[in-house]
CSV table of C-alpha atoms and ligand atoms in Angstrom, one decimal:
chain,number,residue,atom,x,y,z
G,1,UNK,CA,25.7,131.1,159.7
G,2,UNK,CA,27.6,128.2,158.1
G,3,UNK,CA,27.2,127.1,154.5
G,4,UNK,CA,24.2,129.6,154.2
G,5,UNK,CA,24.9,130.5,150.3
G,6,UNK,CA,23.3,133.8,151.2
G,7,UNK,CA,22.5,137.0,148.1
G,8,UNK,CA,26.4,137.7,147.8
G,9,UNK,CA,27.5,133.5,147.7
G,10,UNK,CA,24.4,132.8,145.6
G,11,UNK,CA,25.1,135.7,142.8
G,12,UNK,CA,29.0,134.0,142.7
G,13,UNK,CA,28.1,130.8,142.6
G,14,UNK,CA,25.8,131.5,139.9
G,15,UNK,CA,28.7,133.5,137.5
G,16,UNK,CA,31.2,130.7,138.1
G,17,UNK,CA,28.9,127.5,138.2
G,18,UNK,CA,26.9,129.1,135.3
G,19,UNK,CA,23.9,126.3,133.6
G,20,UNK,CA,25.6,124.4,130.7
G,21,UNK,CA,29.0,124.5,133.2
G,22,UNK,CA,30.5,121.0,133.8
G,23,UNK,CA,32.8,119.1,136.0
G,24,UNK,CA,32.2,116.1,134.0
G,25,UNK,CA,29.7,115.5,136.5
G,26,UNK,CA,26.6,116.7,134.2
G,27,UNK,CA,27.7,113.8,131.7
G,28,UNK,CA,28.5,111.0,134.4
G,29,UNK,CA,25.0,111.5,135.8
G,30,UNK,CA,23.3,111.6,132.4
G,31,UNK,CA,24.8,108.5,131.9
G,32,UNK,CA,24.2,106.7,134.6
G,33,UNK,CA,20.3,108.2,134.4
G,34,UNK,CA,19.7,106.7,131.4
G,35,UNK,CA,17.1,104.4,131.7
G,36,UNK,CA,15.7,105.9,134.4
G,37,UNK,CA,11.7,106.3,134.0
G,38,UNK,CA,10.8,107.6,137.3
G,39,UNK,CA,10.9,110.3,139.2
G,40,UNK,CA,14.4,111.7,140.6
G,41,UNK,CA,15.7,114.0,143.5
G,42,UNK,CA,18.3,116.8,143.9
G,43,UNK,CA,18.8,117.3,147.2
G,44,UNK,CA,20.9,120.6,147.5
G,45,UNK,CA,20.2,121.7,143.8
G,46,UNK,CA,21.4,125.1,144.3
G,47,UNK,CA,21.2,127.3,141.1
G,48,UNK,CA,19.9,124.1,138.4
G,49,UNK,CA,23.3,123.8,137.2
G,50,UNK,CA,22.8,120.1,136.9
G,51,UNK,CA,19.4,120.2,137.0
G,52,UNK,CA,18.6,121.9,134.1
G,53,UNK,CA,20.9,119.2,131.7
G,54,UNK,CA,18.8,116.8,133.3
G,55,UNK,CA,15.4,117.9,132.7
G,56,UNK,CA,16.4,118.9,129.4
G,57,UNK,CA,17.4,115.3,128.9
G,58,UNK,CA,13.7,114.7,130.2
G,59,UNK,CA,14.4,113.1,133.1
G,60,UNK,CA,11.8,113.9,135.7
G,61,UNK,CA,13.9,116.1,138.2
G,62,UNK,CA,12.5,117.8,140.9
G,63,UNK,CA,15.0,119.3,143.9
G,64,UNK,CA,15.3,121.3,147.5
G,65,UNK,CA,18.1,123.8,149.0
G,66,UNK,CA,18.6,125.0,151.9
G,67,UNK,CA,19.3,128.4,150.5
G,68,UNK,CA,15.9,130.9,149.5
G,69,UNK,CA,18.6,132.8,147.2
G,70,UNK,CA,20.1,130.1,145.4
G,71,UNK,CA,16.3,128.8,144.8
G,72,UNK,CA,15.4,132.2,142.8
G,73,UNK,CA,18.2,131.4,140.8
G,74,UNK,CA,17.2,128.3,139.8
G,75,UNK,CA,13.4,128.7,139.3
G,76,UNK,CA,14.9,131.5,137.0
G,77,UNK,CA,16.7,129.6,135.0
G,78,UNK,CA,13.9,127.1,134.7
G,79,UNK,CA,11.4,130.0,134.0
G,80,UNK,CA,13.7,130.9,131.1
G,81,UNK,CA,13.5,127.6,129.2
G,82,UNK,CA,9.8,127.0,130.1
G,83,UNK,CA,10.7,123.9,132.5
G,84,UNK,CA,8.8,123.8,135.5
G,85,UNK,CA,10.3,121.2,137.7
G,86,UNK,CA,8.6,121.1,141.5
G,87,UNK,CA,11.1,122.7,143.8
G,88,UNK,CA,11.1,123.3,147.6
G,89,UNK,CA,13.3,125.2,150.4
G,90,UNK,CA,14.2,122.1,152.6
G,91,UNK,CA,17.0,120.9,154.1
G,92,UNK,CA,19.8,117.7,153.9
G,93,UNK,CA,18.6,117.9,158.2
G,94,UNK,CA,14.5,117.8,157.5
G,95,UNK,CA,14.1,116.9,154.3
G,96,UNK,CA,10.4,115.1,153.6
G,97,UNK,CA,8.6,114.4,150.1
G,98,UNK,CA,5.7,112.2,150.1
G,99,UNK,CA,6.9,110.4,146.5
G,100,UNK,CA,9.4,108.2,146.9
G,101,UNK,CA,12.1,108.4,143.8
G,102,UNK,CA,13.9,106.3,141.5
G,103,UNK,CA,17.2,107.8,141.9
G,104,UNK,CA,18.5,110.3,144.5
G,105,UNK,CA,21.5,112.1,142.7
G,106,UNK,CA,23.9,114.9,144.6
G,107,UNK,CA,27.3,115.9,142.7
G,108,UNK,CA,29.5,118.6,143.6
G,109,UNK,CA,30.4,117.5,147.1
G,110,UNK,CA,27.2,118.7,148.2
G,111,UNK,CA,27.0,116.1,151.0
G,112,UNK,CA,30.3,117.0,152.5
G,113,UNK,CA,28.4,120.1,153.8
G,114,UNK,CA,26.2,118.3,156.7
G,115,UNK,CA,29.8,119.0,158.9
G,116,UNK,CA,28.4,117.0,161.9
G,117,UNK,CA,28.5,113.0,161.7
G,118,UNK,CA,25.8,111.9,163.4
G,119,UNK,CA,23.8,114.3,161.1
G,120,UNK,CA,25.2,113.0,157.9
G,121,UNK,CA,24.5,109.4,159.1
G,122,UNK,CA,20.6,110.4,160.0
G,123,UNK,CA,20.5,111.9,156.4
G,124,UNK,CA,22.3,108.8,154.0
G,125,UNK,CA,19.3,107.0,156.3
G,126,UNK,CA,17.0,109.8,154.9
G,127,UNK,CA,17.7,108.9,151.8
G,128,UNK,CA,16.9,105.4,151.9
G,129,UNK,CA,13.8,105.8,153.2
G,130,UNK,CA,12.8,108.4,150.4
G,131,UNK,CA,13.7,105.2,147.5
G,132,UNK,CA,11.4,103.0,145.8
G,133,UNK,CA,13.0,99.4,146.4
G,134,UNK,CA,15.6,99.1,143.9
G,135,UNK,CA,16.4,103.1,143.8
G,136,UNK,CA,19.6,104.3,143.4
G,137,UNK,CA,21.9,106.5,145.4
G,138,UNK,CA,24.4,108.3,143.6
G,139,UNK,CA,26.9,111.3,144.9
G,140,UNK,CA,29.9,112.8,144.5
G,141,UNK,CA,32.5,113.3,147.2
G,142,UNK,CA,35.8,115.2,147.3
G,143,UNK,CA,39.1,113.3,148.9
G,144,UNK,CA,41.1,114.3,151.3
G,145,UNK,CA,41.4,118.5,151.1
G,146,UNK,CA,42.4,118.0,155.2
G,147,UNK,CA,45.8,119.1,154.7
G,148,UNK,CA,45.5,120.9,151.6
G,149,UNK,CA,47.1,125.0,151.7
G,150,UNK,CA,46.0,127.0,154.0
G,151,UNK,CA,46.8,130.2,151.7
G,152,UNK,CA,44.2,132.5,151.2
G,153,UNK,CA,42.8,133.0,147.5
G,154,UNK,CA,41.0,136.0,146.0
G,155,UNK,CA,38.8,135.5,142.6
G,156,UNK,CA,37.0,138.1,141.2
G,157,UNK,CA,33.8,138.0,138.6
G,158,UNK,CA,32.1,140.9,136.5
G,159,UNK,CA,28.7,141.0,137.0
G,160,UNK,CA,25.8,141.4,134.8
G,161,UNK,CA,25.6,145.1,135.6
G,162,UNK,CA,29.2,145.6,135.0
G,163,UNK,CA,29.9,145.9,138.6
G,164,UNK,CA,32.7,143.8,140.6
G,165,UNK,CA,32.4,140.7,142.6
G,166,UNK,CA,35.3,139.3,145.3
G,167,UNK,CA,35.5,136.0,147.0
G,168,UNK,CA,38.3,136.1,149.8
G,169,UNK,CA,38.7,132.5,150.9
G,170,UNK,CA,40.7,131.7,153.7
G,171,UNK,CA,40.9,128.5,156.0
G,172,UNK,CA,40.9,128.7,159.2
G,173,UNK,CA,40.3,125.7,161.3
G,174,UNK,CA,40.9,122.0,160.4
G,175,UNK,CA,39.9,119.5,162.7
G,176,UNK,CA,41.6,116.2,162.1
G,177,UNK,CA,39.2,114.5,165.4
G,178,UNK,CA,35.4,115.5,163.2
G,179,UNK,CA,37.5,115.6,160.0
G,180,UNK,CA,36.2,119.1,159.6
G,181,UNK,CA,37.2,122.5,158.0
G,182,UNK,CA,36.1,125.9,158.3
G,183,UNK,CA,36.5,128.7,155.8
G,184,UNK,CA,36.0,132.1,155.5
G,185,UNK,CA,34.5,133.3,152.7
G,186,UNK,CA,34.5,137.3,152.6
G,187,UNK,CA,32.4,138.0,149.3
G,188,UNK,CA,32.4,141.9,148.1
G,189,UNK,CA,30.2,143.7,145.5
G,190,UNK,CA,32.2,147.1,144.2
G,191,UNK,CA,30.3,149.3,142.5
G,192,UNK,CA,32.0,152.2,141.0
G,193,UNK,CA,35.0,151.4,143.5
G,194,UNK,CA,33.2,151.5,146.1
G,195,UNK,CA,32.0,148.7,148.7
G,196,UNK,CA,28.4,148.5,148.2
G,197,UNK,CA,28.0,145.4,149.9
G,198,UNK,CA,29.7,142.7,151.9
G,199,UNK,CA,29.2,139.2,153.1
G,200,UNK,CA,30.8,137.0,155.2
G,201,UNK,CA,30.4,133.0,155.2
G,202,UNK,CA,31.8,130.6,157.0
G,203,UNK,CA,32.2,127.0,154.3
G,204,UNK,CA,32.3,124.0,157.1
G,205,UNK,CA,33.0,121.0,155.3
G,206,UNK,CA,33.1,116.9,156.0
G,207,UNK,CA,36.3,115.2,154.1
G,208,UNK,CA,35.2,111.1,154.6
G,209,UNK,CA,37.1,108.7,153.6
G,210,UNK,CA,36.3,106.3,151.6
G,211,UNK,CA,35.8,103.2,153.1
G,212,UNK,CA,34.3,105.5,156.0
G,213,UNK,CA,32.1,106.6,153.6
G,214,UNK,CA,31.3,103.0,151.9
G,215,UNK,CA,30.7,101.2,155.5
G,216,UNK,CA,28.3,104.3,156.4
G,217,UNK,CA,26.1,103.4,152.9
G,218,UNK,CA,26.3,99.6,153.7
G,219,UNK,CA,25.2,99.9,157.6
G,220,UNK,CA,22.5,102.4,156.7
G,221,UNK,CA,21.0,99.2,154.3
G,222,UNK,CA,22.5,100.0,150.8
G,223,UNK,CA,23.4,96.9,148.4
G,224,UNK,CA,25.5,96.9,145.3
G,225,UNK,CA,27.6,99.3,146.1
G,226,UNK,CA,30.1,100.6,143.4
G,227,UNK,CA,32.3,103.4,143.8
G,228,UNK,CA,34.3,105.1,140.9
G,229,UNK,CA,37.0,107.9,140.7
G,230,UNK,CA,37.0,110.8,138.3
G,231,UNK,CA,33.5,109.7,136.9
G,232,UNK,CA,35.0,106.4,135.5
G,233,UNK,CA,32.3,104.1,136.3
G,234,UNK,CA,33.5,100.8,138.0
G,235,UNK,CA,37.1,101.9,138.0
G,236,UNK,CA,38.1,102.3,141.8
G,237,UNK,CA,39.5,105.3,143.2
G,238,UNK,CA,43.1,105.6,143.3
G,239,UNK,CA,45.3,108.5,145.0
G,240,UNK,CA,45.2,111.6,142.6
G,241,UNK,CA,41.8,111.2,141.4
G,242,UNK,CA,39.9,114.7,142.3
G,243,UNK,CA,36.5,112.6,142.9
G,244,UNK,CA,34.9,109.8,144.1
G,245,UNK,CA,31.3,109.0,143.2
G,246,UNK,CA,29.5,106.3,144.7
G,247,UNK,CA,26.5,104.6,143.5
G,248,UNK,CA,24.1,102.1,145.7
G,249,UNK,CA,20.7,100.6,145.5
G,250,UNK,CA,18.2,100.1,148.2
G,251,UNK,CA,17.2,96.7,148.8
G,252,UNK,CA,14.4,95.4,146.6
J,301,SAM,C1,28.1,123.2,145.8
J,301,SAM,S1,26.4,123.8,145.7
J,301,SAM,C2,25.7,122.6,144.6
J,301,SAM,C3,24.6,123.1,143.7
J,301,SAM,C4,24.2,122.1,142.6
J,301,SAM,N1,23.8,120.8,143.1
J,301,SAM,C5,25.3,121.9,141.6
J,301,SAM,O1,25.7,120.7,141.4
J,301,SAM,O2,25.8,122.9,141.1
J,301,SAM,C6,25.8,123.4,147.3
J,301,SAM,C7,24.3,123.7,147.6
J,301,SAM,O3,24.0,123.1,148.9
J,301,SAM,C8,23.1,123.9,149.5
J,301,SAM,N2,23.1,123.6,150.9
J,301,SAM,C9,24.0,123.9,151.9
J,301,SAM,N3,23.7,123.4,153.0
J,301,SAM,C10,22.5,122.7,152.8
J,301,SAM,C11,21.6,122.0,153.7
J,301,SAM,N4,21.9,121.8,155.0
J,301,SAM,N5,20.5,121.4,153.2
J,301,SAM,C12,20.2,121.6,151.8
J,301,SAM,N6,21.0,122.4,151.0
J,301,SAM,C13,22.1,122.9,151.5
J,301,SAM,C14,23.6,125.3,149.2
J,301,SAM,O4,22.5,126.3,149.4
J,301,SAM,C15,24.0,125.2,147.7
J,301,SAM,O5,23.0,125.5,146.8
């Protein structure tokens, strides 16, 4: 199953992208929360890794994920500090909350994993509909990886229990027609030197452009749209930069 972030890909994600880890995304969207009163959405909130700065920051967060495994994580994490944010398994696709929120907030790229078009188009909709008039959009996306190396690349990570963790990434397909990739992502848990389990994922991912990406947002009914690279708000994107955030409102 693609982009599935099942027990293997969720235990990973959770040593690498551990709470209190930043991009410089956890800041950017502190800031530009600020003044925010009401309530806020994390679609795809995997382990709480933003999350959890922002509910510290008492902002009223509450978020879905597609993934059951990545959900445990983060109601762990919340459990620990005694924050109980509301928290559902939904996805980008079928996404429904009867609230409607102030802000909608998704860093990491997290959009670029609805692969298919059409359903990325449906969802950006999605999220207008689930804004109070006035609400804001903001998101991260990652630029043109199309043609980046092919190589593949192994990590490793020590687990709690002292035991061995392996990511094997390899890409094998780009399709410059859907602007599309596909990885394979071969995650292995060694125990004593020996495999005690495997899992194999396949990463598809959506590289938009930017203007592609600005025109979808505007024809879907967002207004004042700015868009910023490497979380410099108001300063455009210029080749090099490693993200682009963009920020809109929904009519009022
Ligand atoms: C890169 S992680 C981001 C996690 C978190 N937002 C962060 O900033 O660290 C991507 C997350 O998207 C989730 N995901 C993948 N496909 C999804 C889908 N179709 N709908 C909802 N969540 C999805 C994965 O389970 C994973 O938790």
């Amino acid at each position: 199953m693609n982009n599935s972030y099942g027990k293997l890909a969720s235990h990973v994600y959770n040593l690498d992208k551990y709470i209190g880890k930043s991009f410089g995304d956890v800041e950017y969207y502190l800031e530009r929360l600020n003044e925010c009163s009401g309530p806020i959405l994390e679609p795809a909130v995997g382990n709480g890794r933003a999350l959890i700065p922002l509910l510290e920051a008492g902002l009223d967060v509450r978020g879905f994920d597609a993934s059951p495994e990545m959900l445990g994580y983060c109601r762990a994490h919340c459990k620990e500090r005694s924050l109980t944010p509301a928290l559902s398994q939904q996805t980008f696709e079928a996404f429904a909350h009867e609230e409607r929120f102030e802000a909608i907030v998704i860093p990491a790229g997290s959009l670029q994993l609805i692969a298919d078009h059409a359903t990325a188009i449906a969802t950006v909709k999605r999220f207008l509909d689930h804004l109070r008039p006035g609400g804001r959009l903001i998101f991260d996306l990652y630029p043109h990886d199309l043609f980046a190396d092919t190589q593949p690349s192994i990590r490793n990570w020590q687990t709690e229990a002292g035991d061995l963790l392996t990511l094997t990434s390899q890409r094998v397909k780009a399709d410059l027609i859907a602007q599309t990739t596909v990885s394979h992502l071969r995650y292995e848990l060694w125990c004593e030197g020996k495999l005690a389990s495997s899992e194999l994922e396949f990463l598809t991912m959506r590289w938009w452009g930017v203007e592609e990406m600005a025109l979808t947002l505007r024809a879907a009914g967002f207004v004042d749209l700015v868009v910023s690279g490497n979380y410099d708000f108001g300063s455009a994107p210029k080749h090099g930069d490693e993200v682009v955030t963009f920020e809109c409102r929904r009519p009022r």
